[in-house]
Short mmCIF file of C-alpha atoms and ligand atoms in Angstrom, two decimals:
data_model
loop_
_atom_site.label_atom_id
_atom_site.label_comp_id
_atom_site.label_asym_id
_atom_site.label_seq_id
_atom_site.Cartn_x
_atom_site.Cartn_y
_atom_site.Cartn_z
CA MET M 268 100.96 97.65 100.32
CA ASP M 269 101.18 98.04 104.27
CA ARG M 270 100.58 94.75 105.98
CA ARG M 271 97.79 95.46 107.39
CA LYS M 272 95.97 96.41 103.85
CA PHE M 273 97.37 93.23 102.38
CA LEU M 274 96.04 90.92 105.30
CA LYS M 275 92.61 92.95 104.17
CA THR M 276 92.62 92.05 100.77
CA SER M 277 94.00 88.22 101.43
CA ILE M 278 90.84 87.81 103.54
CA ILE M 279 88.40 88.96 101.30
CA PHE M 280 90.17 87.05 98.00
CA SER M 281 90.17 83.72 100.09
CA ALA M 282 86.60 83.97 101.28
CA THR M 283 85.33 85.05 97.78
CA PRO M 284 84.52 81.71 95.79
CA LEU M 285 82.60 80.14 98.98
CA PHE M 286 81.12 83.15 100.40
CA ALA M 287 80.04 85.76 97.32
CA ARG M 288 78.69 82.77 95.58
CA SER M 289 76.06 81.70 98.02
CA LYS M 290 75.43 85.33 99.63
CA ASN M 291 75.72 87.41 97.13
CA LYS M 292 73.27 85.80 94.55
CA PRO M 293 69.83 84.11 94.23
CA HIS M 294 69.84 80.28 94.91
CA PHE M 295 67.91 78.18 92.39
CA ILE M 296 65.85 75.63 92.53
CA PHE M 297 64.63 73.48 89.63
CA PRO M 298 62.28 70.18 90.32
CA LYS M 299 63.87 67.05 89.35
CA LYS M 300 62.58 65.81 85.98
CA PRO M 301 59.35 63.75 85.90
CA PHE M 302 59.83 60.00 84.28
CA GLU M 303 56.34 59.64 83.39
CA TYR M 304 54.51 56.15 82.97
CA TYR M 305 50.72 55.30 81.69
CA HIS M 306 49.09 52.15 81.64
CA LEU M 307 46.24 52.09 79.58
CA LYS M 308 44.31 49.09 80.10
CA SER M 309 41.04 47.86 78.66
CA LYS M 310 38.83 45.05 80.06
CA ASN M 311 39.35 42.77 76.93
CA SER M 312 43.36 41.82 76.47
CA LYS M 313 45.67 39.57 75.45
CA PHE M 314 49.09 41.25 74.70
CA ARG M 315 50.97 43.80 76.21
CA ILE M 316 52.33 46.48 74.15
CA MET M 317 55.19 49.21 75.61
CA LEU M 318 55.67 52.19 73.61
CA ILE M 319 59.08 54.32 74.18
CA GLY M 320 59.52 57.47 73.06
CA GLY M 321 61.52 59.98 73.95
CA ILE M 322 64.92 58.15 73.86
CA HIS M 323 66.70 60.96 71.48
CA GLY M 324 65.29 64.72 72.17
CA ASN M 325 65.47 66.11 68.67
CA GLU M 326 63.06 63.45 67.86
CA MET M 327 59.74 64.83 68.09
CA GLY M 328 57.16 63.09 65.79
CA ALA M 329 58.30 60.28 68.25
CA TYR M 330 57.38 61.31 71.30
CA LYS M 331 54.56 63.31 70.19
CA ALA M 332 52.86 60.35 68.50
CA ALA M 333 53.51 58.21 71.81
CA ASP M 334 52.29 60.95 74.17
CA MET M 335 48.95 61.64 71.84
CA LEU M 336 48.19 57.85 72.68
CA ILE M 337 47.99 58.82 76.64
CA ASP M 338 44.49 60.27 75.86
CA ALA M 339 43.35 57.57 73.78
CA THR M 340 40.13 55.59 74.91
CA LEU M 341 41.41 51.66 74.55
CA LYS M 342 38.20 49.51 73.25
CA LYS M 343 40.54 46.20 72.95
CA GLY M 344 44.32 45.38 73.92
CA GLU M 345 46.57 46.68 76.87
CA LEU M 346 49.39 49.66 76.55
CA PHE M 347 51.94 50.97 78.65
CA ILE M 348 53.37 54.48 77.45
CA ILE M 349 56.78 56.09 78.22
CA PRO M 350 56.53 58.74 75.84
CA ARG M 351 59.38 61.00 77.04
CA SER M 352 62.32 58.70 78.40
CA ASN M 353 65.07 61.24 77.93
CA PHE M 354 63.27 64.66 78.62
CA THR M 355 66.24 66.56 79.19
CA SER M 356 67.64 66.04 75.46
CA ILE M 357 63.85 66.83 74.45
CA LEU M 358 63.53 69.98 76.52
CA ALA M 359 66.94 70.90 75.11
CA ASP M 360 65.88 69.72 71.42
CA VAL M 361 69.45 67.58 70.84
CA ARG M 362 69.97 63.95 70.43
CA GLY M 363 71.52 63.57 73.52
CA TYR M 364 72.42 66.20 76.26
CA ASN M 365 74.57 63.30 78.17
CA GLY M 366 75.34 61.68 74.88
CA ASP M 367 73.62 58.60 73.03
CA MET M 368 71.27 56.96 75.34
CA ASN M 369 70.18 54.52 73.13
CA ARG M 370 73.77 53.25 73.70
CA LYS M 371 73.60 53.07 77.28
CA PHE M 372 71.53 49.97 77.71
CA ALA M 373 74.32 47.25 78.11
CA TYR M 374 76.69 49.15 80.43
CA ILE M 375 76.24 52.75 81.87
CA SER M 376 78.02 54.20 84.69
CA LYS M 377 76.29 55.35 87.66
CA LYS M 378 77.58 58.90 87.22
CA ASP M 379 76.11 59.61 84.06
CA PRO M 380 73.48 62.29 84.46
CA ASP M 381 71.08 59.74 82.44
CA PHE M 382 71.56 56.82 84.83
CA TYR M 383 68.33 57.29 86.89
CA TYR M 384 66.40 57.31 83.58
CA VAL M 385 67.83 54.18 81.93
CA GLU M 386 67.16 52.64 85.30
CA LEU M 387 63.75 53.05 85.72
CA LEU M 388 63.36 52.30 81.81
CA LYS M 389 64.66 49.45 82.74
CA GLU M 390 63.03 48.67 85.51
CA ALA M 391 59.36 49.34 84.03
CA ILE M 392 60.28 46.82 81.18
CA LEU M 393 61.31 43.99 83.57
CA GLU M 394 58.41 44.60 85.73
CA TYR M 395 55.38 45.11 82.78
CA LYS M 396 57.09 42.30 80.94
CA PRO M 397 55.32 43.43 77.45
CA ASP M 398 54.63 40.78 74.66
CA VAL M 399 56.19 43.32 72.09
CA LEU M 400 58.08 46.80 72.66
CA ILE M 401 58.61 49.18 70.25
CA SER M 402 60.94 52.15 70.64
CA MET M 403 60.02 55.03 68.42
CA HIS M 404 62.57 57.56 66.46
CA ASP M 405 62.63 60.17 63.83
CA GLY M 406 65.87 58.77 61.72
CA TYR M 407 67.80 60.61 58.90
CA GLY M 408 66.56 61.14 55.70
CA PHE M 409 64.84 58.18 53.56
CA ASN M 410 65.57 54.61 53.56
CA ILE M 411 64.10 53.80 50.41
CA GLU M 412 65.97 56.28 48.88
CA ASN M 413 69.34 55.78 50.42
CA LYS M 414 70.44 52.53 52.25
CA ARG M 415 72.42 54.32 54.91
CA ALA M 416 69.38 56.36 55.60
CA TRP M 417 67.49 55.57 58.80
CA GLY M 418 64.54 57.45 58.23
CA GLN M 419 60.86 56.26 57.71
CA SER M 420 61.58 52.57 58.24
CA VAL M 421 61.09 49.82 60.63
CA VAL M 422 64.07 48.50 62.10
CA ILE M 423 65.14 44.88 63.17
CA ASP M 424 68.12 43.24 65.19
CA GLU M 425 67.93 40.18 62.94
CA LYS M 426 65.13 38.05 61.19
CA LYS M 427 64.46 35.67 63.92
CA TYR M 428 65.75 35.96 67.25
CA LYS M 429 65.43 32.65 69.15
CA ASN M 430 61.55 32.05 68.56
CA PHE M 431 60.88 35.84 67.94
CA ASN M 432 59.69 36.20 64.11
CA LEU M 433 61.07 39.81 63.51
CA TYR M 434 61.06 40.09 60.18
CA THR M 435 57.27 38.31 59.31
CA GLU M 436 55.93 41.32 61.77
CA ALA M 437 58.16 43.93 60.39
CA LYS M 438 57.42 43.27 56.74
CA PHE M 439 53.17 43.40 57.49
CA VAL M 440 54.18 46.32 59.02
CA GLN M 441 56.00 47.70 56.64
CA GLU M 442 53.66 46.60 53.51
CA ASN M 443 50.41 47.54 54.91
CA ALA M 444 51.73 51.24 56.29
CA ASN M 445 52.66 51.86 52.98
CA ILE M 446 49.55 51.58 51.46
CA TYR M 447 48.42 54.47 53.67
CA LEU M 448 52.13 57.06 53.59
CA LYS M 449 53.06 59.44 50.85
CA ARG M 450 56.42 58.40 52.04
CA LYS M 451 57.19 54.78 51.86
CA LEU M 452 58.71 52.64 54.03
CA GLY M 453 61.68 50.62 54.22
CA LEU M 454 62.75 47.16 56.30
CA ILE M 455 66.07 47.79 58.23
CA ASN M 456 67.86 44.46 59.31
CA THR M 457 70.78 45.46 61.27
CA LYS M 458 71.84 42.00 62.49
CA THR M 459 72.94 43.12 65.45
CA PHE M 460 73.76 39.53 66.96
CA THR M 461 75.25 37.76 63.84
CA ALA M 462 77.19 40.29 61.53
CA HIS M 463 79.12 43.15 63.21
CA ILE M 464 78.55 45.49 60.91
CA HIS M 465 76.28 47.76 63.50
CA ASP M 466 78.03 46.35 66.69
CA GLU M 467 77.28 49.56 68.03
CA GLN M 468 73.23 48.11 68.08
CA LYS M 469 73.91 45.77 71.00
CA LYS M 470 74.04 48.70 72.98
CA ALA M 471 70.67 49.75 72.22
CA LEU M 472 67.57 49.29 73.70
CA THR M 473 65.93 46.87 71.46
CA ALA M 474 69.21 44.41 71.63
CA TRP M 475 68.62 44.66 75.41
CA CYS M 476 65.01 44.03 75.45
CA LEU M 477 65.89 41.27 72.93
CA GLU M 478 68.78 39.69 75.29
CA HIS M 479 65.76 39.89 78.09
CA GLY M 480 63.45 37.76 76.78
CA ILE M 481 61.23 40.79 74.89
CA LYS M 482 60.30 41.02 71.43
CA ALA M 483 61.68 44.71 70.51
CA PHE M 484 61.13 46.66 67.27
CA CYS M 485 61.99 50.29 66.32
CA ILE M 486 60.49 52.62 63.87
CA GLU M 487 61.65 55.06 62.73
CA ALA M 488 59.52 58.56 60.89
CA SER M 489 61.82 60.82 58.89
CA LYS M 490 63.32 63.98 60.35
CA GLN M 491 63.44 65.86 56.59
CA LEU M 492 59.48 65.29 56.43
CA PRO M 493 58.59 69.05 56.74
CA LYS M 494 56.04 69.15 59.38
CA LEU M 495 55.77 68.08 62.79
CA GLU M 496 52.10 66.45 61.98
CA GLU M 497 53.73 64.17 59.31
CA LYS M 498 56.19 62.68 61.62
CA ILE M 499 53.25 61.75 63.90
CA LYS M 500 51.11 60.59 61.49
CA THR M 501 53.69 57.88 60.44
CA HIS M 502 54.68 57.04 63.59
CA LEU M 503 50.84 56.09 64.01
CA VAL M 504 50.10 54.56 60.83
CA MET M 505 52.62 52.02 61.57
CA LEU M 506 51.65 51.53 64.81
CA ARG M 507 47.64 51.09 63.81
CA GLU M 508 49.72 48.02 62.07
CA PHE M 509 51.01 46.44 64.94
CA PHE M 510 48.26 46.98 66.54
CA LYS M 511 46.14 45.08 64.29
CA LEU M 512 48.88 42.39 64.93
CA TYR M 513 48.36 42.50 68.98
CA ASP M 514 44.44 42.81 69.05
CA VAL M 515 43.81 46.46 69.93
CA LYS M 516 41.55 48.83 69.34
CA ILE M 517 41.22 52.58 70.02
CA GLU M 518 38.39 54.30 69.75
CA GLY M 519 38.22 57.02 66.66
CA PHE M 520 42.00 55.99 66.43
CA ASN M 521 41.89 56.41 62.04
CA GLU M 522 40.52 60.70 62.94
CA MET M 523 43.89 60.34 64.88
CA VAL M 524 46.24 58.51 62.33
CA LYS M 525 44.09 61.01 59.49
CA ASN M 526 44.49 64.58 61.18
CA PRO M 527 47.00 64.28 64.39
CA GLY M 528 47.50 68.20 64.27
CA LYS M 529 43.93 68.22 65.83
CA PHE M 530 45.10 66.16 68.86
CA LEU M 531 48.09 68.07 69.86
CA ASP M 532 48.01 69.62 72.89
CA ASN M 533 49.17 73.51 72.52
CA ARG M 534 47.55 74.36 75.63
CA ASN M 535 49.58 77.39 77.45
CA ILE M 536 51.71 76.79 80.86
CA GLU M 537 51.63 78.27 83.68
CA MET M 538 54.86 78.37 86.03
CA LYS M 539 54.00 78.34 89.79
CA VAL M 540 57.36 79.87 91.14
CA LYS M 541 58.13 80.57 95.01
CA ILE M 542 59.99 83.48 95.56
CA ASN M 543 61.05 84.01 99.31
CA ASN M 544 58.21 81.52 100.35
CA THR M 545 55.49 83.79 98.45
CA LEU M 546 53.70 81.88 95.47
CA TYR M 547 53.77 83.59 92.24
CA ALA M 548 52.05 82.31 88.91
CA PHE M 549 53.69 83.29 85.45
CA LYS M 550 51.98 83.00 82.26
CA HIS M 551 53.68 84.91 79.69
CA SER M 552 57.03 87.04 79.28
CA GLU M 553 58.13 88.97 82.18
CA LYS M 554 61.22 90.41 83.89
CA ILE M 555 61.40 90.90 87.47
CA LYS M 556 63.75 92.12 90.12
CA ILE M 557 64.86 89.96 93.10
CA SER M 558 67.12 90.64 95.97
CA LYS M 559 70.61 89.38 96.03
CA GLN M 560 69.30 86.96 98.68
CA SER M 561 66.50 85.21 97.28
CA ASN M 562 65.72 82.02 97.11
CA VAL M 563 63.94 81.47 94.03
CA GLU M 564 62.31 77.51 93.38
CA PHE M 565 60.06 76.42 90.68
CA VAL M 566 57.54 74.59 92.48
CA GLY M 567 55.11 73.27 88.82
CA PHE M 568 53.92 73.38 85.76
CA ASN M 569 50.07 74.02 84.78
CA GLY M 570 49.79 72.33 81.26
CA PRO M 571 50.29 70.27 78.87
CA ARG M 572 52.93 66.83 79.94
CA GLY M 573 55.85 68.22 78.27
CA SER M 574 55.67 71.48 80.39
CA PHE M 575 58.82 72.35 82.30
CA ALA M 576 61.16 75.27 82.44
CA ILE M 577 64.87 75.39 81.93
CA PRO M 578 67.88 78.16 82.91
CA LYS M 579 69.49 79.56 79.80
CA GLY M 580 73.10 79.15 80.16
CA ILE M 581 73.03 76.23 82.72
CA ASN M 582 73.98 73.23 83.31
CA LEU M 583 70.59 71.05 82.62
CA ASN M 584 71.23 68.46 84.77
CA TRP M 585 71.99 70.64 87.40
CA ARG M 586 68.76 71.19 90.22
CA LYS M 587 70.04 73.66 92.32
CA PHE M 588 73.00 76.49 91.92
CA TYR M 589 73.57 80.06 92.15
CA ALA M 590 73.02 82.76 89.70
CA LYS M 591 72.85 86.62 89.41
CA ASN M 592 70.57 86.83 86.59
CA LEU M 593 69.25 84.45 84.85
CA ARG M 594 66.70 83.63 82.22
CA ILE M 595 64.12 81.02 82.01
CA ASP M 596 63.10 79.57 78.94
CA VAL M 597 59.24 77.74 79.89
CA LYS M 598 58.83 74.79 77.67
CA ASN M 599 56.28 72.62 76.21
CA ASP M 600 58.87 70.05 75.35
CA PHE M 601 61.23 71.96 72.05
CA LYS M 602 58.37 74.63 71.68
CA ARG M 603 59.52 77.62 74.05
CA LYS M 604 56.18 79.23 75.39
CA PHE M 605 57.73 82.14 76.96
CA SER M 606 60.60 83.60 78.83
CA LEU M 607 61.06 84.67 82.58
CA LYS M 608 63.57 87.51 83.09
CA ILE M 609 65.48 87.74 86.59
CA ARG M 610 68.07 90.31 88.18
CA SER M 611 69.24 90.79 91.10
ZN1 ZN Y 863 66.10 57.73 67.47
#
């Protein structure tokens, strides 16, 4: 190779990583994943109940049940609902895309991609100061058949914690809910603060709440219930008993408990995308071709709560990146509705 040719090649090579990536591939920008919270208040409210769903992303019965109550009309009581605490994991349909969020309440690093959401959750809890907080999950298996399985249960950290009689209330909920459930509920006491069998539980949301003077319970449907509707129903049946204890009345709630499938929002999604400053709307699967210098910004979604889009093969914590070709999956929570294939 003569010297001139070598120089030319080396310049191209050294320039490649920076320039080629930014100039020869379209730039994609996603919106920040929302942290949704809803406050429902009736004229007649004695107690404040907080419902937390979606800390674990693959527990759809939990976050869908919490979400369903957002549209309820309260006749009595007050509810604060955070249905999707961990939206990244919900969209990926995994327990914890960035590790188990329910082990990050005692301590979380500022560098953790979940930091922003865990901090917002804590802030909301401390600001609202509920009389009771219920952390909603779908556990594995059936506790009544296998003591090590957490599915279908009410979970408490201790029988009694300071002046909170956790066991009495959990027992009331378990026994009364079981009248209405085919797959019966167990009652788990993790003895988080007195024994050391479940030391991990000290890092969980309910333990953090108790330590901050907030009464908290965990309710679990089972991942092994075959239908989403059955998982939602298990949650609503348990919540109905908590609502009796905390004087919450919801218009038409028995109908919702009986037939939750009717209340699921399965509307189609419209995705709004700005490509090089022109706004487009997509409602079903499409393939599009754009120039390499394009700027593609996903600006919003019309559809159910839980509508969002994720890029295939890209880190879901990233909001801005370059990619030559990209498939975007448009989702209603765990469920893919359509895909947009972009080529440049
Ligand atoms: Zn869980």
